[in-house]
Coordinates of C-alpha atoms (C1' of nucleotides) in Angstrom, one line a residue:
Chain A
M22 CA 14.4 -18.0 -9.4
S23 CA 15.9 -14.6 -9.5
D24 CA 17.2 -12.7 -6.5
F25 CA 14.9 -10.9 -4.4
I26 CA 15.4 -7.2 -4.7
I27 CA 14.2 -4.3 -2.4
Y28 CA 14.8 -0.7 -2.2
N29 CA 17.0 0.4 0.4
T30 CA 16.4 4.0 1.5
L31 CA 19.6 4.4 2.8
S32 CA 21.5 3.9 -0.6
R33 CA 18.2 5.3 -2.9
K34 CA 18.6 2.1 -4.8
K35 CA 17.2 -1.1 -5.4
E36 CA 19.4 -3.8 -4.0
V37 CA 19.7 -7.6 -3.7
F38 CA 18.5 -8.6 -0.4
V39 CA 21.3 -10.7 1.4
P40 CA 20.3 -11.5 5.1
I41 CA 23.0 -11.3 7.7
N42 CA 22.4 -15.0 8.8
P43 CA 21.9 -17.3 5.7
G44 CA 18.2 -18.3 5.9
H45 CA 17.1 -16.2 8.4
V46 CA 15.7 -12.7 8.5
G47 CA 15.3 -10.1 11.3
M48 CA 12.8 -7.3 10.5
Y49 CA 11.7 -4.4 12.8
V50 CA 8.6 -2.4 11.9
C51 CA 7.4 1.1 13.8
G52 CA 4.0 0.1 15.3
P53 CA 1.4 2.2 16.3
T54 CA 1.4 4.9 19.6
V55 CA -1.9 3.7 21.1
Y56 CA -3.6 6.7 22.1
G57 CA -6.3 6.5 19.6
E58 CA -8.1 4.4 17.1
A59 CA -6.3 2.7 14.3
H60 CA -6.9 4.7 11.1
L61 CA -6.5 4.3 7.3
G62 CA -2.8 5.5 7.7
H63 CA -2.0 2.7 10.1
S64 CA -3.2 0.1 7.6
R65 CA -0.5 1.0 5.0
P66 CA 2.7 0.1 6.6
A67 CA 0.7 -3.0 8.3
I68 CA 0.2 -4.4 5.1
T69 CA 3.0 -3.5 3.5
F70 CA 5.3 -5.3 5.9
D71 CA 2.7 -7.8 6.6
L72 CA 3.5 -8.9 2.6
L73 CA 7.1 -8.6 3.1
F74 CA 6.9 -11.0 6.2
R75 CA 4.6 -13.3 4.0
Y76 CA 6.7 -13.4 1.0
L77 CA 9.8 -13.8 3.1
K78 CA 8.5 -16.8 4.5
H79 CA 7.2 -18.0 1.3
I80 CA 10.6 -18.1 -0.4
G81 CA 12.1 -20.2 2.5
Y82 CA 13.2 -17.6 5.2
K83 CA 12.9 -18.0 8.8
V84 CA 11.6 -14.7 9.7
R85 CA 11.4 -13.0 13.2
Y86 CA 9.5 -10.0 12.9
V87 CA 9.1 -7.4 15.5
R88 CA 6.8 -4.6 15.7
N89 CA 6.7 -2.4 18.7
I90 CA 3.6 -1.0 20.7
T91 CA 4.5 2.6 21.6
D92 CA 2.5 3.0 25.1
V93 CA 4.8 5.5 27.2
G94 CA 3.9 8.3 24.7
H95 CA 6.0 10.9 22.8
L96 CA 6.9 14.1 24.2
V97 CA 4.4 16.6 23.1
N98 CA 7.5 18.8 22.3
D99 CA 10.6 20.0 24.0
A100 CA 9.3 23.0 25.7
D101 CA 6.6 20.8 27.4
E102 CA 6.7 20.0 30.9
G103 CA 6.6 16.6 30.3
E104 CA 3.1 15.6 29.6
D105 CA 3.1 13.0 27.0
K106 CA 0.1 12.2 24.7
I107 CA -1.0 9.1 26.6
A108 CA -1.2 11.1 29.9
R109 CA -2.8 13.9 28.4
K110 CA -5.8 11.7 26.7
A111 CA -6.2 9.9 30.0
K112 CA -7.1 13.1 31.7
V113 CA -9.4 13.9 29.1
E114 CA -11.2 10.5 29.6
E115 CA -10.5 10.3 33.2
L116 CA -8.9 7.0 32.7
E117 CA -5.7 5.4 34.1
P118 CA -3.1 5.7 31.2
M119 CA -2.5 1.9 30.9
E120 CA -6.1 1.3 30.8
I121 CA -6.3 3.7 27.6
V122 CA -3.2 1.7 26.2
Q123 CA -4.9 -1.7 26.8
M124 CA -8.2 -0.4 25.2
Y125 CA -6.4 0.9 21.8
T126 CA -4.2 -1.8 21.7
N127 CA -6.7 -4.4 21.8
S128 CA -8.8 -2.6 19.0
Y129 CA -5.5 -2.0 16.8
R130 CA -5.0 -5.8 17.0
R131 CA -8.6 -6.7 16.1
N132 CA -8.3 -4.1 13.2
M133 CA -5.1 -5.9 12.1
L134 CA -6.7 -9.1 12.1
Q135 CA -9.6 -8.1 10.1
L136 CA -7.2 -7.0 7.6
N137 CA -5.9 -10.6 7.8
I138 CA -2.4 -9.2 8.9
L139 CA -0.3 -11.9 10.6
P140 CA 0.6 -11.1 14.0
P141 CA 4.3 -10.4 14.5
S142 CA 6.8 -12.6 15.7
I143 CA 7.2 -10.3 18.8
E144 CA 5.3 -7.1 19.8
P145 CA 7.2 -5.3 22.5
T146 CA 5.9 -2.7 24.5
A147 CA 8.0 0.2 25.5
S148 CA 6.6 0.4 29.0
G149 CA 7.9 -3.3 29.3
H150 CA 11.4 -2.2 28.1
I151 CA 12.4 0.6 30.6
I152 CA 15.5 -1.1 31.8
E153 CA 16.6 -1.9 28.2
Q154 CA 16.3 1.5 27.4
I155 CA 17.9 3.0 30.5
A156 CA 20.9 0.7 29.5
A157 CA 20.8 2.0 25.9
V158 CA 20.9 5.8 27.4
E159 CA 23.8 4.4 29.5
Q160 CA 25.6 3.4 26.6
M161 CA 25.2 6.7 24.8
I162 CA 26.6 8.6 27.5
A163 CA 29.3 5.9 28.1
S164 CA 30.5 6.5 24.3
G165 CA 30.5 10.6 24.7
F166 CA 27.5 10.9 22.6
A167 CA 24.8 11.8 25.0
Y168 CA 24.9 14.1 28.1
E169 CA 22.8 14.7 31.1
V170 CA 21.3 17.8 32.3
N171 CA 19.1 18.4 35.3
G172 CA 17.8 14.9 35.1
S173 CA 17.3 14.5 31.4
V174 CA 19.7 12.8 28.9
Y175 CA 20.2 14.4 25.3
F176 CA 21.7 13.0 22.4
D177 CA 24.7 15.4 21.3
V178 CA 24.0 15.8 17.7
E179 CA 26.7 18.3 16.7
K180 CA 29.2 15.9 18.3
Y181 CA 28.0 13.1 16.5
A182 CA 28.1 14.7 13.2
S183 CA 31.5 15.9 13.5
V184 CA 32.4 12.2 13.3
H185 CA 29.8 10.5 11.7
S186 CA 27.1 11.6 8.8
Y187 CA 24.0 12.8 10.7
G188 CA 21.3 13.1 8.1
K189 CA 22.4 10.0 5.6
L190 CA 19.3 8.4 5.7
S191 CA 16.8 11.4 5.2
G192 CA 19.1 13.2 2.8
R193 CA 19.4 16.1 5.1
K194 CA 22.4 18.5 5.8
I195 CA 23.4 19.4 9.0
E196 CA 23.6 23.1 8.2
D197 CA 20.3 23.1 6.7
L198 CA 18.9 21.7 9.9
Y199 CA 20.4 24.8 12.0
T200 CA 18.9 27.3 9.7
N201 CA 15.6 25.6 9.4
T202 CA 15.0 24.6 13.3
R203 CA 12.4 26.6 15.0
D204 CA 13.9 28.5 17.9
L205 CA 11.6 29.5 20.7
D206 CA 14.0 27.0 22.9
T207 CA 16.4 29.7 23.7
Q208 CA 16.3 29.0 27.4
S209 CA 16.6 25.4 26.9
E210 CA 19.2 23.1 28.5
K211 CA 20.2 21.4 25.4
K212 CA 23.6 22.1 24.1
S213 CA 22.2 22.5 20.5
S214 CA 18.5 23.2 19.2
L215 CA 19.6 19.9 17.1
D216 CA 19.8 17.6 20.1
F217 CA 16.9 15.3 20.9
A218 CA 16.1 13.7 24.2
V219 CA 16.7 10.4 25.0
W220 CA 15.6 10.3 28.5
K221 CA 13.4 13.1 29.7
K222 CA 12.9 14.0 33.4
A223 CA 9.3 13.7 34.7
A224 CA 7.7 16.6 36.1
P225 CA 5.6 16.3 39.1
E226 CA 2.4 15.9 37.3
H227 CA 3.7 13.8 34.7
I228 CA 2.1 10.1 35.5
M229 CA 4.0 7.6 33.5
R230 CA 7.6 7.5 35.2
W231 CA 9.9 5.2 36.1
P232 CA 13.2 5.6 38.3
S233 CA 16.5 6.0 36.5
P234 CA 20.1 6.7 37.3
W235 CA 19.1 10.5 36.4
G236 CA 16.1 10.5 38.9
E237 CA 12.6 9.8 37.9
G238 CA 11.6 10.1 34.1
F239 CA 10.6 8.6 31.0
P240 CA 12.5 7.4 27.6
G241 CA 12.8 9.9 24.8
W242 CA 10.7 8.8 22.0
H243 CA 13.4 7.3 19.8
T244 CA 15.1 5.5 22.2
E245 CA 12.4 2.3 22.3
C246 CA 12.9 1.4 19.1
T247 CA 17.0 1.3 19.6
A248 CA 16.5 -0.6 22.5
M249 CA 13.9 -3.1 21.5
S250 CA 14.8 -3.8 17.9
T251 CA 18.6 -4.7 18.9
K252 CA 17.1 -6.7 22.1
Y253 CA 15.3 -9.0 19.7
L254 CA 17.3 -9.2 16.6
G255 CA 20.7 -8.4 17.5
E256 CA 22.9 -5.7 15.6
P257 CA 23.1 -5.1 12.9
F258 CA 20.0 -6.8 11.7
D259 CA 18.5 -7.0 8.2
I260 CA 15.4 -5.0 7.7
H261 CA 13.8 -1.9 9.4
G262 CA 10.5 -0.5 8.0
G263 CA 8.3 2.3 8.9
G264 CA 6.1 5.1 7.2
L265 CA 7.9 7.9 5.2
D266 CA 7.0 10.3 7.7
L267 CA 9.2 8.5 10.5
M268 CA 12.4 8.6 8.3
F269 CA 13.2 12.0 9.9
P270 CA 13.9 12.4 12.7
H271 CA 12.8 9.3 14.1
H272 CA 14.7 6.9 12.0
E273 CA 17.7 9.1 11.5
A274 CA 17.9 9.1 15.6
E275 CA 17.8 5.3 15.7
I276 CA 20.7 5.2 13.3
A277 CA 22.9 7.9 15.4
Q278 CA 21.9 6.1 18.5
G279 CA 22.7 2.9 17.1
V280 CA 26.2 3.9 16.2
A281 CA 26.6 5.5 19.7
C282 CA 25.6 2.5 21.5
F283 CA 27.2 -0.5 19.1
G284 CA 29.8 1.7 17.3
H285 CA 28.1 0.7 13.9
E286 CA 25.2 1.2 11.9
P287 CA 22.3 -0.9 13.5
V288 CA 20.3 -1.6 10.1
H289 CA 21.2 -3.0 6.7
Y290 CA 18.0 -2.0 4.9
W291 CA 15.8 0.6 5.5
M292 CA 12.3 0.4 4.1
H293 CA 9.6 2.9 3.7
N294 CA 6.2 3.0 2.8
N295 CA 4.6 5.9 1.0
L296 CA 1.3 7.7 2.7
I297 CA -2.2 7.8 1.9
T298 CA -4.1 10.8 0.7
I299 CA -7.9 11.2 0.7
N300 CA -9.4 12.8 -2.3
G301 CA -5.8 14.2 -3.0
Q302 CA -5.8 15.8 0.4
K303 CA -3.5 14.6 3.4
M304 CA -5.2 12.8 5.7
G305 CA -5.5 14.6 9.2
K306 CA -7.8 15.3 12.2
S307 CA -8.0 19.2 11.2
L308 CA -9.1 18.5 7.9
G309 CA -12.1 16.2 8.7
N310 CA -11.1 13.6 6.6
F311 CA -9.3 11.3 9.2
I312 CA -11.2 7.9 9.1
T313 CA -10.4 5.0 11.4
L314 CA -10.7 1.5 10.1
D315 CA -14.0 0.6 12.0
E316 CA -15.4 3.6 10.4
L317 CA -14.4 2.1 6.9
F318 CA -15.7 -1.2 7.8
F319 CA -19.0 -0.2 9.0
G320 CA -19.3 2.8 6.6
S321 CA -19.9 5.5 9.5
H322 CA -18.2 8.4 8.3
A323 CA -19.6 11.3 6.1
M324 CA -17.2 11.0 3.4
L325 CA -17.8 7.4 2.9
E326 CA -20.8 6.1 0.5
K327 CA -20.8 2.9 1.9
A328 CA -19.2 0.2 4.2
Y329 CA -16.1 -1.6 2.7
L330 CA -14.9 -5.0 3.9
P331 CA -11.6 -5.2 5.3
M332 CA -10.4 -7.4 2.4
C333 CA -11.5 -4.7 -0.2
I334 CA -9.2 -2.3 1.7
R335 CA -6.2 -4.8 1.8
F336 CA -6.7 -5.6 -2.0
F337 CA -6.9 -1.6 -2.7
M338 CA -3.7 -0.8 -1.3
L339 CA -1.8 -3.9 -2.9
Q340 CA -3.0 -2.5 -6.1
A341 CA -0.6 0.4 -5.8
H342 CA 3.0 0.1 -5.1
Y343 CA 3.9 0.5 -1.5
R344 CA 6.6 3.4 -2.3
S345 CA 3.8 5.5 -4.2
P346 CA 1.4 7.8 -2.7
L347 CA -2.1 6.3 -2.8
D348 CA -5.3 8.3 -3.0
F349 CA -8.2 7.1 -1.5
S350 CA -12.0 7.7 -2.7
N351 CA -15.0 5.8 -2.7
E352 CA -14.7 5.7 -6.8
A353 CA -11.5 3.9 -6.6
L354 CA -12.5 1.5 -3.8
Q355 CA -15.5 0.2 -5.6
A356 CA -13.5 -0.1 -8.5
A357 CA -11.2 -2.4 -6.4
E358 CA -14.1 -4.1 -4.6
K359 CA -15.3 -5.4 -7.9
G360 CA -12.3 -6.4 -9.3
L361 CA -11.7 -8.4 -6.0
E362 CA -14.8 -10.3 -6.6
R363 CA -13.7 -11.0 -10.2
L364 CA -10.3 -12.4 -8.9
F365 CA -12.1 -14.4 -6.2
K366 CA -14.9 -15.8 -8.7
A367 CA -12.1 -17.4 -11.0
V368 CA -10.6 -18.7 -8.1
S369 CA -13.5 -20.7 -7.1
L370 CA -13.9 -21.5 -10.9
L371 CA -10.6 -23.0 -10.7
E372 CA -11.5 -25.9 -8.2
G373 CA -14.4 -27.2 -11.0
L374 CA -11.7 -27.1 -14.1
K375 CA -11.4 -30.1 -15.7
P376 CA -8.1 -31.0 -17.2
G377 CA -7.4 -31.7 -21.1
E378 CA -4.7 -33.6 -23.0
Q379 CA -2.8 -30.5 -23.6
S380 CA -2.4 -26.9 -22.5
S381 CA -3.1 -24.1 -24.6
I382 CA -2.1 -21.6 -21.9
D383 CA 1.4 -21.0 -20.5
V384 CA 1.1 -21.6 -16.7
P385 CA 4.9 -22.0 -15.7
G386 CA 5.5 -18.9 -17.8
L387 CA 2.7 -17.2 -15.5
R388 CA 4.1 -18.4 -12.4
E389 CA 7.7 -17.2 -13.4
K390 CA 6.1 -13.4 -14.1
C391 CA 4.4 -13.7 -10.8
Y392 CA 7.9 -14.2 -8.9
A393 CA 9.7 -11.9 -10.9
A394 CA 7.0 -9.2 -9.9
M395 CA 7.3 -9.9 -6.3
N396 CA 11.2 -10.1 -6.4
D397 CA 11.2 -6.5 -8.1
D398 CA 10.9 -4.7 -4.7
M399 CA 7.5 -6.4 -4.1
N400 CA 5.7 -5.0 -7.1
S401 CA 2.3 -6.3 -5.9
P402 CA 0.2 -4.1 -8.9
I403 CA 2.3 -5.8 -11.3
L404 CA 1.8 -9.3 -9.5
I405 CA -2.1 -8.6 -9.4
A406 CA -1.8 -7.6 -13.1
H407 CA -0.4 -11.1 -14.0
L408 CA -3.0 -12.8 -11.8
F409 CA -5.7 -11.0 -13.7
D410 CA -4.1 -12.1 -17.1
G411 CA -4.5 -15.9 -15.3
V412 CA -8.3 -14.9 -14.6
K413 CA -8.8 -14.7 -18.3
M414 CA -6.8 -18.2 -18.8
I415 CA -9.3 -19.7 -16.2
N416 CA -12.2 -18.3 -17.4
S417 CA -11.2 -19.3 -21.1
V418 CA -10.7 -23.2 -20.0
N419 CA -14.1 -22.5 -18.0
D420 CA -15.7 -21.8 -21.4
G421 CA -14.0 -24.4 -23.3
K422 CA -11.9 -21.9 -25.3
A423 CA -8.5 -23.0 -23.8
T424 CA -7.2 -26.3 -22.5
V425 CA -4.9 -27.1 -19.5
N426 CA -3.3 -30.3 -18.9
S427 CA -3.6 -31.7 -15.2
A428 CA 0.0 -31.0 -14.4
D429 CA -0.4 -27.5 -15.7
L430 CA -3.8 -27.2 -13.6
E431 CA -2.1 -28.4 -10.3
L432 CA 0.4 -26.0 -10.9
L433 CA -2.4 -23.1 -11.7
K434 CA -4.4 -23.9 -8.3
K435 CA -1.0 -23.9 -6.3
L436 CA 0.0 -20.7 -7.9
Y437 CA -3.1 -19.0 -6.8
Q438 CA -3.3 -20.7 -3.5
D439 CA 0.3 -19.2 -3.1
F440 CA -0.2 -15.8 -4.2
V441 CA -3.6 -14.8 -3.6
F442 CA -4.1 -16.3 -0.3
D443 CA -0.8 -17.0 1.1
I444 CA 1.6 -13.9 -0.2
L445 CA -1.1 -11.2 -0.8
G446 CA -3.1 -12.4 2.3
L447 CA -6.4 -12.1 0.7
K448 CA -9.1 -14.2 2.0
S449 CA -12.6 -14.8 0.8
E450 CA -15.1 -13.4 3.4
S451 CA -18.3 -14.8 2.2
E452 CA -17.3 -18.4 3.1
A453 CA -18.2 -17.5 6.6
G454 CA -20.1 -20.7 7.5
G455 CA -23.7 -21.1 6.7
S456 CA -25.8 -20.9 9.6
E457 CA -29.3 -23.1 9.4
S458 CA -31.6 -20.3 8.5
Q459 CA -29.1 -19.5 5.6
E460 CA -29.3 -23.1 4.5
V461 CA -33.0 -23.1 4.4
L462 CA -33.0 -19.8 2.6
G463 CA -30.6 -21.6 -0.1
N464 CA -33.3 -24.3 -0.4
V465 CA -36.0 -21.9 -1.0
V466 CA -33.9 -20.2 -3.7
D467 CA -33.1 -23.4 -5.3
L468 CA -36.7 -24.5 -5.0
L469 CA -38.0 -21.4 -6.9
L470 CA -35.3 -21.5 -9.5
N471 CA -36.5 -25.2 -10.3
L472 CA -40.1 -23.9 -10.7
R473 CA -38.4 -21.3 -13.2
I474 CA -36.6 -24.2 -15.1
E475 CA -40.1 -25.9 -15.4
A476 CA -41.9 -22.6 -16.7
K477 CA -38.8 -22.3 -19.1
K478 CA -39.5 -25.9 -20.3
N479 CA -43.1 -24.4 -21.0
K480 CA -41.8 -21.5 -22.8
D481 CA -43.6 -19.6 -19.8
W482 CA -41.2 -16.6 -20.1
V483 CA -43.5 -14.3 -18.1
L484 CA -43.5 -16.7 -15.1
S485 CA -39.6 -17.6 -15.7
D486 CA -38.9 -13.8 -15.6
K487 CA -40.8 -12.8 -12.9
I488 CA -39.3 -15.5 -10.7
R489 CA -36.0 -14.1 -11.8
N490 CA -36.6 -10.5 -11.4
S491 CA -38.0 -10.9 -8.2
L492 CA -34.9 -12.7 -6.8
T493 CA -32.8 -9.9 -8.6
E494 CA -34.7 -7.3 -6.7
L495 CA -34.3 -9.3 -3.6
G496 CA -30.6 -9.3 -4.1
F497 CA -29.8 -12.5 -5.6
E498 CA -27.8 -12.8 -9.0
I499 CA -29.1 -15.2 -11.1
K500 CA -27.0 -17.0 -13.8
D501 CA -28.5 -19.6 -16.5
T502 CA -26.1 -22.0 -17.2
K503 CA -26.2 -25.3 -19.4
E504 CA -26.7 -27.7 -16.8
G505 CA -29.4 -25.3 -15.0
F506 CA -28.5 -22.4 -13.0
E507 CA -26.3 -20.7 -10.3
W508 CA -27.0 -17.9 -8.1
E509 CA -25.4 -15.7 -5.3
L510 CA -26.5 -13.4 -2.9
K511 CA -25.3 -10.1 -3.2
K512 CA -25.1 -7.7 -0.4
Chain B
rG6 C1' 12.6 29.2 3.2
rG7 C1' 15.3 24.2 2.7
rU8 C1' 15.2 19.1 1.3
rC9 C1' 12.7 15.2 -1.2
rG10 C1' 9.0 13.3 -4.1
rG11 C1' 5.0 13.4 -7.5
rU12 C1' 1.9 15.2 -12.5
rU13 C1' 0.0 8.8 -17.1
rG14 C1' -6.1 7.8 -21.0
rG15 C1' -13.6 8.8 -18.1
rC16 C1' -11.4 7.0 -12.9
rC17 C1' -7.6 4.1 -9.8
rG18 C1' -2.9 2.7 -10.9
rA19 C1' 2.0 0.0 -13.2
rG20 C1' 6.2 0.9 -16.2
rU21 C1' 10.6 4.0 -17.5
rG22 C1' 14.7 5.0 -24.2
rG23 C1' 11.7 1.5 -29.6
rC24 C1' 7.7 -3.8 -28.1
rU25 C1' -0.8 -4.3 -25.2
rA26 C1' 0.6 -3.1 -17.8
rG27 C1' -3.8 -4.6 -15.0
rG28 C1' -8.3 -2.9 -12.4
rC29 C1' -13.1 -0.3 -12.8
rA30 C1' -16.7 2.5 -16.2
rA31 C1' -18.2 3.1 -21.4
rC32 C1' -19.4 1.2 -26.1
rG33 C1' -19.7 -2.9 -30.1
rG34 C1' -19.9 -8.5 -31.1
rU35 C1' -20.1 -13.5 -29.5
rC36 C1' -23.5 -16.9 -26.3
rU37 C1' -28.8 -16.6 -24.6
rG38 C1' -36.1 -17.1 -25.2
rC39 C1' -34.5 -12.2 -23.2
rA40 C1' -31.0 -11.4 -19.5
rA41 C1' -26.9 -12.1 -16.5
rA42 C1' -22.1 -14.1 -16.2
rA43 C1' -18.2 -15.0 -19.3
rC44 C1' -15.5 -14.4 -23.8
rC45 C1' -13.8 -11.3 -27.7
rG46 C1' -13.0 -6.2 -29.6
rU47 C1' -13.0 -0.8 -29.1
rC48 C1' -11.6 3.5 -26.5
rU49 C1' -4.2 3.5 -26.6
rA50 C1' -2.8 8.2 -22.4
rC51 C1' 2.1 9.8 -20.2
rG52 C1' 1.6 18.5 -17.0
rG53 C1' 3.8 22.5 -20.4
rC54 C1' 8.2 24.5 -23.6
rG55 C1' 13.0 23.5 -25.4
rG56 C1' 17.2 20.0 -25.9
rU57 C1' 19.9 15.0 -26.5
rU58 C1' 18.7 10.6 -29.8
rC59 C1' 17.7 7.2 -35.7
rG60 C1' 13.7 7.0 -31.9
rA61 C1' 11.4 9.8 -25.4
rA62 C1' 6.1 9.3 -21.6
rU63 C1' 10.8 7.2 -20.2
rC64 C1' 17.4 11.0 -20.3
rC65 C1' 18.6 16.6 -19.7
rG66 C1' 17.4 21.6 -18.9
rC67 C1' 13.7 25.3 -17.8
rC68 C1' 8.4 26.4 -16.5
rA69 C1' 3.8 25.1 -14.3
rU70 C1' 1.4 22.5 -10.8
rC71 C1' 0.4 19.2 -6.5
rG72 C1' 2.4 17.1 -2.4
rA73 C1' 5.6 15.3 1.9
rC74 C1' 9.3 16.1 5.4
rC75 C1' 11.9 20.1 8.1
rU76 C1' 6.9 20.0 14.5
rC77 C1' 3.6 14.5 17.3
rC78 C1' 1.9 11.7 13.1
rA79 C1' 1.7 5.4 9.5

RNA sequence: GGUCGGUUGGCCGAGUGGCUAGGCAACGGUCUGCAAAACCGUCUACGGCGGUUCGAAUCCGCCAUCGACCUCCA
């Protein structure tokens, strides 16, 4: 099999993936800040890196996947007196901050489960790693790249940039950063406007606070990822993922902090997923096109024509490459929905396929192409295109227009099991166990359709059509086959 | 303003020097009592203008346009 190639943002090139420890992979992905419902935007990195997690495991790696939960809140801005997002929300809703955190963590996990996203190996919280973060800040001070002022600790970007390259990941030049930095913090205690807080002194009204060598405070917003990723994955580790929007300054800061703490870069491969637009527009609360995952699943948003099943969302995203922007619309979603249906129909057909003497279709070749697609920087849209080629094969065999021998049939079944279910992480949602009433309903439908066969035998087309049309109106899809009939309930 | 990335057929979305991406929709055909499903076929596009090349949607230049980041954001 060919090498697994991934695009490394650091080099802006596709590179062969070579793990630090043969057979093992450590990956870290920036998770959510739990101060609100999970929205459409959260699902893209979750699905992208779930695909990576699944594929790495599939090709035989033992993977430790760490995805953090940010629950101490980020600074609103440097001028802010220290109130963080979570504390602000807590005041609004008159809840304890950790209650907010718990509530939204729960709903995030539920949404992820609905999207069939595998739980990471470790899901550390920032609040649970204050000690590690303080230790990281101490290391930064010790190496001379951070300084304390009045209870806060800042990263000395200027000093760092004089020795190392600051901005290499996002392609920024330090001079440009100077000219473009917004001022207004002239009275700031920072040495330079580029410096960022790694530990922030807590104002009296600030609720979330912890003791530290510099007084009561809370960690800066880049500190947690440095502390938690290296705690569980060592340094350097293999893969760090996240959304494109986190590249600067968050990931840039992580690199600088890592170098300051350990003397070398913390990550080998940086991977970034692209963002989602809605009808060509950026998604944002101010634009009113901000859709939460629950709204999507229930269809309860003004922009949605209907509810979309989690698997439809997942499939829709996988039909685009993770590094491409993806535009979200009702039309596109409904197209994805139909395509997914067609794929699953073929998969279920596969079970009943009868092997022949010879194969007129090239199953090993198809398998080869599927792996090639995934190995090329996880090209899921190409993979899906190949799977649809396979759908044509399956349908042809089913129609007796093509043949497949038993070895190839087994290979084909394995192929769809591997790629559709294990790697793409799709699942059929209709097979939710038949309740008793559904079973009875099914029997009634069978009874009606058997009556219709009688009618057809008697060439009583009026009665025959009446039965079929009435069932169709009720939402059933009726198909006549040589053996009799098939039906399914459309929602 | 700076940096980066897009602009592909009715819609979504791959590809990236010559060879059908795929899905959805539409149309025609096969099958069927008629349908549905399935199958076969059709629709064959790459923002504009120049340049390089035997050959460019793909490389280069200019222009237009959209967006992201530069501030919390997946």
